[in-house]
Amino acid sequence: MTLPNTRKEALEQLECFAPQTARQYALERNYDRGPSSRENVSLLSAAIQRRLISEKEVLQAVSHLHSLEASEKFSQEVLWRSYWKSWLELRSNIWHEYQQTIKAEKRRDFPRYAEALSGKTGIECFDYWRKELQETGYLHNHARMWFASIWIFTLALPWELGAHLFEEELCDFDSASNTLSWRWVAGLHTPGKHYIATAKNIYTFTEGRFFPDGILNENPSPVSHSPASIQLANERFVPFRPTPAKTGFILHSEDFSVETLDWGNFRPSTVAILDPKLILFPGERSNRVHQYNQMALKDTLARTSVFFSSPVELFSEGILFDRVQEWAQRHQLKEIVLMKPWQGYLKDHWETFETGGESLSVKRRYLRRDYDKELTGKARSGFFSFKSELKPLWLRLQAGNKKETVWEVLADSKPAHT
Ligand SMILES: Cc1cc2nc3c(=O)[nH]c(=O)nc-3n(C[C@H](O)[C@H](O)[C@H](O)COP(=O)(O)OP(=O)(O)OC[C@H]3O[C@@H](n4cnc5c(N)ncnc54)[C@H](O)[C@@H]3O)c2cc1C
């Protein structure tokens, strides 16, 4: 099993997988036949997470081969990713509470925590997935659900610690998909509806590789729930218009494909690429994640240098604020532009520039691509209403292969609570 870690590899993988994103995907997707048999899923998540390829490119490739009805299952999965991002963006309190809880829980003792981390619980399937995660940086979606369910309901461990383990070791780690999927399994997303891993379901969808009969807690209560308030971001968008001022462009690991965007006549004076290592993170990312990032960074550096023909630097060492400040001064920048970070560690770290803790003496302008602009703010309720966005999106995709427009986010004014 190989996770594509360059744009070229991701595009090739997409081309190979797109023909089977219709009925075959819907029938086959839920089977976890082990790491050497991953032909039934795309394995694109780590590349999509960093936008080595974009969601739009993935959906567009599918829309050129299948109708929306035929490929609905696959397209909806891609949309789940966007739903989670949009949902968490509207509810920053969920992210920040999660951060606080990780800190608190790391200081407490939980009887089966060490066993779970070292994969020595005696629950064969769980211990297997624990090792698989460590060795590959990936788990099949169904295995993630079973693993999370066993973690929460059989091992009686806090969901936050399990989510944090995934943050450290998944190559596709995404703050929204991960945190909210763990909450969903726990029964916090749809109150009262928790996901229960059963021996029978595991037996069926691993095709008999595992049958933890009589070992799992198959009758648990959901984790207790407190409702999340929505904070409307009040973002306004205008088409991005570059100015003649000296401008630096910061590329970060939430959006690594500048070539999928229509930049008009924008040519930055200089480009800086942020290594995720520079972003504050309350843990230790695995070697596998670092290796994935190194390949993705190398690829992005090469592509971006060709695309913008501006000097490109990679920021891998040091303190984020110092690096950016020194770079801005050295190039006498008047403005810095970057894709607006989503709720997560990068945003938390970057916001220190905005909230006064660290004053960066150069103007910052934040951008979003078309796809994000259309879906931002839409996840006010459940996925069912969010997915009504799929049809118009699909029609736009079928209409052409154009690059995505770049929008500037004008105001992220004081959040309004509902
Ligand atoms: C507890 C738990 C934690 C998870 N953590 C993450 C995470 O950190 N990052 C992440 O990208 N996904 C996460 N997922 C969602 C899902 O498991 C992975 O996206 C999927 O397994 C990736 O494999 P694939 O690329 O072969 O997916 P495919 O089945 O080929 O799907 C195509 C694409 O759709 C998106 N997608 C598919 N399923 C989901 C889903 N359930 N939720 C959101 N997007 C989805 C992904 O971008 C994926 O690449 C998590 C799921 C669970 C249950």
PDB file of N, CA and C in Angstrom, residues 111-135 139 147 150-151 155 157 165-166 169 210:
ATOM      1  N   PRO A 111      -6.506   3.390  33.177  1.00  0.00           N
ATOM      2  CA  PRO A 111      -6.005   2.029  33.338  1.00  0.00           C
ATOM      3  C   PRO A 111      -5.526   1.376  32.030  1.00  0.00           C
ATOM      4  N   ARG A 112      -6.236   1.540  30.916  1.00  0.00           N
ATOM      5  CA  ARG A 112      -5.865   0.749  29.733  1.00  0.00           C
ATOM      6  C   ARG A 112      -5.166   1.590  28.647  1.00  0.00           C
ATOM      7  N   TYR A 113      -4.762   2.810  29.028  1.00  0.00           N
ATOM      8  CA  TYR A 113      -4.185   3.721  28.037  1.00  0.00           C
ATOM      9  C   TYR A 113      -2.848   3.177  27.487  1.00  0.00           C
ATOM     10  N   ALA A 114      -1.963   2.767  28.395  1.00  0.00           N
ATOM     11  CA  ALA A 114      -0.644   2.283  27.951  1.00  0.00           C
ATOM     12  C   ALA A 114      -0.802   1.051  27.057  1.00  0.00           C
ATOM     13  N   GLU A 115      -1.714   0.145  27.448  1.00  0.00           N
ATOM     14  CA  GLU A 115      -1.958  -1.060  26.625  1.00  0.00           C
ATOM     15  C   GLU A 115      -2.436  -0.676  25.231  1.00  0.00           C
ATOM     16  N   ALA A 116      -3.343   0.307  25.205  1.00  0.00           N
ATOM     17  CA  ALA A 116      -3.917   0.716  23.912  1.00  0.00           C
ATOM     18  C   ALA A 116      -2.837   1.337  23.036  1.00  0.00           C
ATOM     19  N   LEU A 117      -1.994   2.191  23.632  1.00  0.00           N
ATOM     20  CA  LEU A 117      -0.952   2.856  22.848  1.00  0.00           C
ATOM     21  C   LEU A 117       0.071   1.865  22.308  1.00  0.00           C
ATOM     22  N   SER A 118       0.384   0.849  23.131  1.00  0.00           N
ATOM     23  CA  SER A 118       1.410  -0.096  22.679  1.00  0.00           C
ATOM     24  C   SER A 118       0.805  -1.276  21.912  1.00  0.00           C
ATOM     25  N   GLY A 119      -0.514  -1.265  21.746  1.00  0.00           N
ATOM     26  CA  GLY A 119      -1.149  -2.350  20.982  1.00  0.00           C
ATOM     27  C   GLY A 119      -1.080  -3.673  21.701  1.00  0.00           C
ATOM     28  N   LYS A 120      -1.249  -3.605  23.045  1.00  0.00           N
ATOM     29  CA  LYS A 120      -1.185  -4.856  23.833  1.00  0.00           C
ATOM     30  C   LYS A 120      -2.435  -4.998  24.687  1.00  0.00           C
ATOM     31  N   THR A 121      -3.581  -4.801  24.075  1.00  0.00           N
ATOM     32  CA  THR A 121      -4.834  -4.895  24.847  1.00  0.00           C
ATOM     33  C   THR A 121      -5.326  -6.336  24.927  1.00  0.00           C
ATOM     34  N   GLY A 122      -4.810  -7.189  24.055  1.00  0.00           N
ATOM     35  CA  GLY A 122      -5.333  -8.557  23.982  1.00  0.00           C
ATOM     36  C   GLY A 122      -6.531  -8.655  23.039  1.00  0.00           C
ATOM     37  N   ILE A 123      -7.018  -7.522  22.538  1.00  0.00           N
ATOM     38  CA  ILE A 123      -8.099  -7.551  21.535  1.00  0.00           C
ATOM     39  C   ILE A 123      -7.396  -7.591  20.174  1.00  0.00           C
ATOM     40  N   GLU A 124      -7.423  -8.775  19.567  1.00  0.00           N
ATOM     41  CA  GLU A 124      -6.551  -9.015  18.413  1.00  0.00           C
ATOM     42  C   GLU A 124      -6.704  -7.965  17.311  1.00  0.00           C
ATOM     43  N   CYS A 125      -7.959  -7.661  16.936  1.00  0.00           N
ATOM     44  CA  CYS A 125      -8.148  -6.721  15.820  1.00  0.00           C
ATOM     45  C   CYS A 125      -7.630  -5.329  16.201  1.00  0.00           C
ATOM     46  N   PHE A 126      -7.939  -4.897  17.416  1.00  0.00           N
ATOM     47  CA  PHE A 126      -7.498  -3.558  17.854  1.00  0.00           C
ATOM     48  C   PHE A 126      -5.970  -3.477  17.830  1.00  0.00           C
ATOM     49  N   ASP A 127      -5.321  -4.503  18.386  1.00  0.00           N
ATOM     50  CA  ASP A 127      -3.857  -4.495  18.443  1.00  0.00           C
ATOM     51  C   ASP A 127      -3.262  -4.515  17.035  1.00  0.00           C
ATOM     52  N   TYR A 128      -3.959  -5.210  16.133  1.00  0.00           N
ATOM     53  CA  TYR A 128      -3.502  -5.252  14.743  1.00  0.00           C
ATOM     54  C   TYR A 128      -3.586  -3.844  14.122  1.00  0.00           C
ATOM     55  N   TRP A 129      -4.730  -3.173  14.322  1.00  0.00           N
ATOM     56  CA  TRP A 129      -4.898  -1.840  13.719  1.00  0.00           C
ATOM     57  C   TRP A 129      -3.922  -0.833  14.325  1.00  0.00           C
ATOM     58  N   ARG A 130      -3.659  -1.022  15.609  1.00  0.00           N
ATOM     59  CA  ARG A 130      -2.692  -0.117  16.260  1.00  0.00           C
ATOM     60  C   ARG A 130      -1.329  -0.222  15.558  1.00  0.00           C
ATOM     61  N   LYS A 131      -0.916  -1.474  15.281  1.00  0.00           N
ATOM     62  CA  LYS A 131       0.372  -1.711  14.616  1.00  0.00           C
ATOM     63  C   LYS A 131       0.310  -1.210  13.169  1.00  0.00           C
ATOM     64  N   GLU A 132      -0.807  -1.454  12.535  1.00  0.00           N
ATOM     65  CA  GLU A 132      -0.948  -1.015  11.131  1.00  0.00           C
ATOM     66  C   GLU A 132      -0.827   0.516  11.035  1.00  0.00           C
ATOM     67  N   LEU A 133      -1.462   1.196  11.963  1.00  0.00           N
ATOM     68  CA  LEU A 133      -1.390   2.665  11.964  1.00  0.00           C
ATOM     69  C   LEU A 133       0.069   3.122  12.097  1.00  0.00           C
ATOM     70  N   GLN A 134       0.768   2.480  13.030  1.00  0.00           N
ATOM     71  CA  GLN A 134       2.173   2.837  13.274  1.00  0.00           C
ATOM     72  C   GLN A 134       3.033   2.572  12.037  1.00  0.00           C
ATOM     73  N   GLU A 135       2.774   1.444  11.396  1.00  0.00           N
ATOM     74  CA  GLU A 135       3.653   1.049  10.295  1.00  0.00           C
ATOM     75  C   GLU A 135       3.329   1.721   8.975  1.00  0.00           C
ATOM     76  N   LEU A 139      -5.231   4.031   8.105  1.00  0.00           N
ATOM     77  CA  LEU A 139      -6.184   2.958   8.411  1.00  0.00           C
ATOM     78  C   LEU A 139      -7.373   3.132   7.487  1.00  0.00           C
ATOM     79  N   PHE A 147     -11.885   1.015  15.510  1.00  0.00           N
ATOM     80  CA  PHE A 147     -10.812   1.338  16.462  1.00  0.00           C
ATOM     81  C   PHE A 147     -11.309   2.392  17.465  1.00  0.00           C
ATOM     82  N   ILE A 150     -13.967   0.900  19.839  1.00  0.00           N
ATOM     83  CA  ILE A 150     -13.395   0.016  20.876  1.00  0.00           C
ATOM     84  C   ILE A 150     -12.637   0.856  21.909  1.00  0.00           C
ATOM     85  N   TRP A 151     -11.915   1.850  21.420  1.00  0.00           N
ATOM     86  CA  TRP A 151     -11.161   2.770  22.310  1.00  0.00           C
ATOM     87  C   TRP A 151     -12.112   3.408  23.333  1.00  0.00           C
ATOM     88  N   LEU A 155     -12.530  -0.061  25.859  1.00  0.00           N
ATOM     89  CA  LEU A 155     -11.368   0.250  26.707  1.00  0.00           C
ATOM     90  C   LEU A 155     -11.665   1.402  27.662  1.00  0.00           C
ATOM     91  N   LEU A 157     -11.684   4.619  27.311  1.00  0.00           N
ATOM     92  CA  LEU A 157     -10.705   5.714  27.267  1.00  0.00           C
ATOM     93  C   LEU A 157     -11.348   6.970  26.678  1.00  0.00           C
ATOM     94  N   LEU A 165      -3.916  10.508  19.279  1.00  0.00           N
ATOM     95  CA  LEU A 165      -3.034   9.472  18.713  1.00  0.00           C
ATOM     96  C   LEU A 165      -3.107   9.518  17.182  1.00  0.00           C
ATOM     97  N   PHE A 166      -4.310   9.640  16.645  1.00  0.00           N
ATOM     98  CA  PHE A 166      -4.467   9.726  15.182  1.00  0.00           C
ATOM     99  C   PHE A 166      -3.757  10.975  14.636  1.00  0.00           C
ATOM    100  N   GLU A 169      -0.142  10.182  14.158  1.00  0.00           N
ATOM    101  CA  GLU A 169       0.319   9.081  13.306  1.00  0.00           C
ATOM    102  C   GLU A 169      -0.355   8.955  11.939  1.00  0.00           C
ATOM    103  N   PHE A 210     -11.001 -11.107  11.367  1.00  0.00           N
ATOM    104  CA  PHE A 210     -11.151 -10.919  12.822  1.00  0.00           C
ATOM    105  C   PHE A 210     -12.582 -11.237  13.238  1.00  0.00           C
TER     106      PHE A 210
END
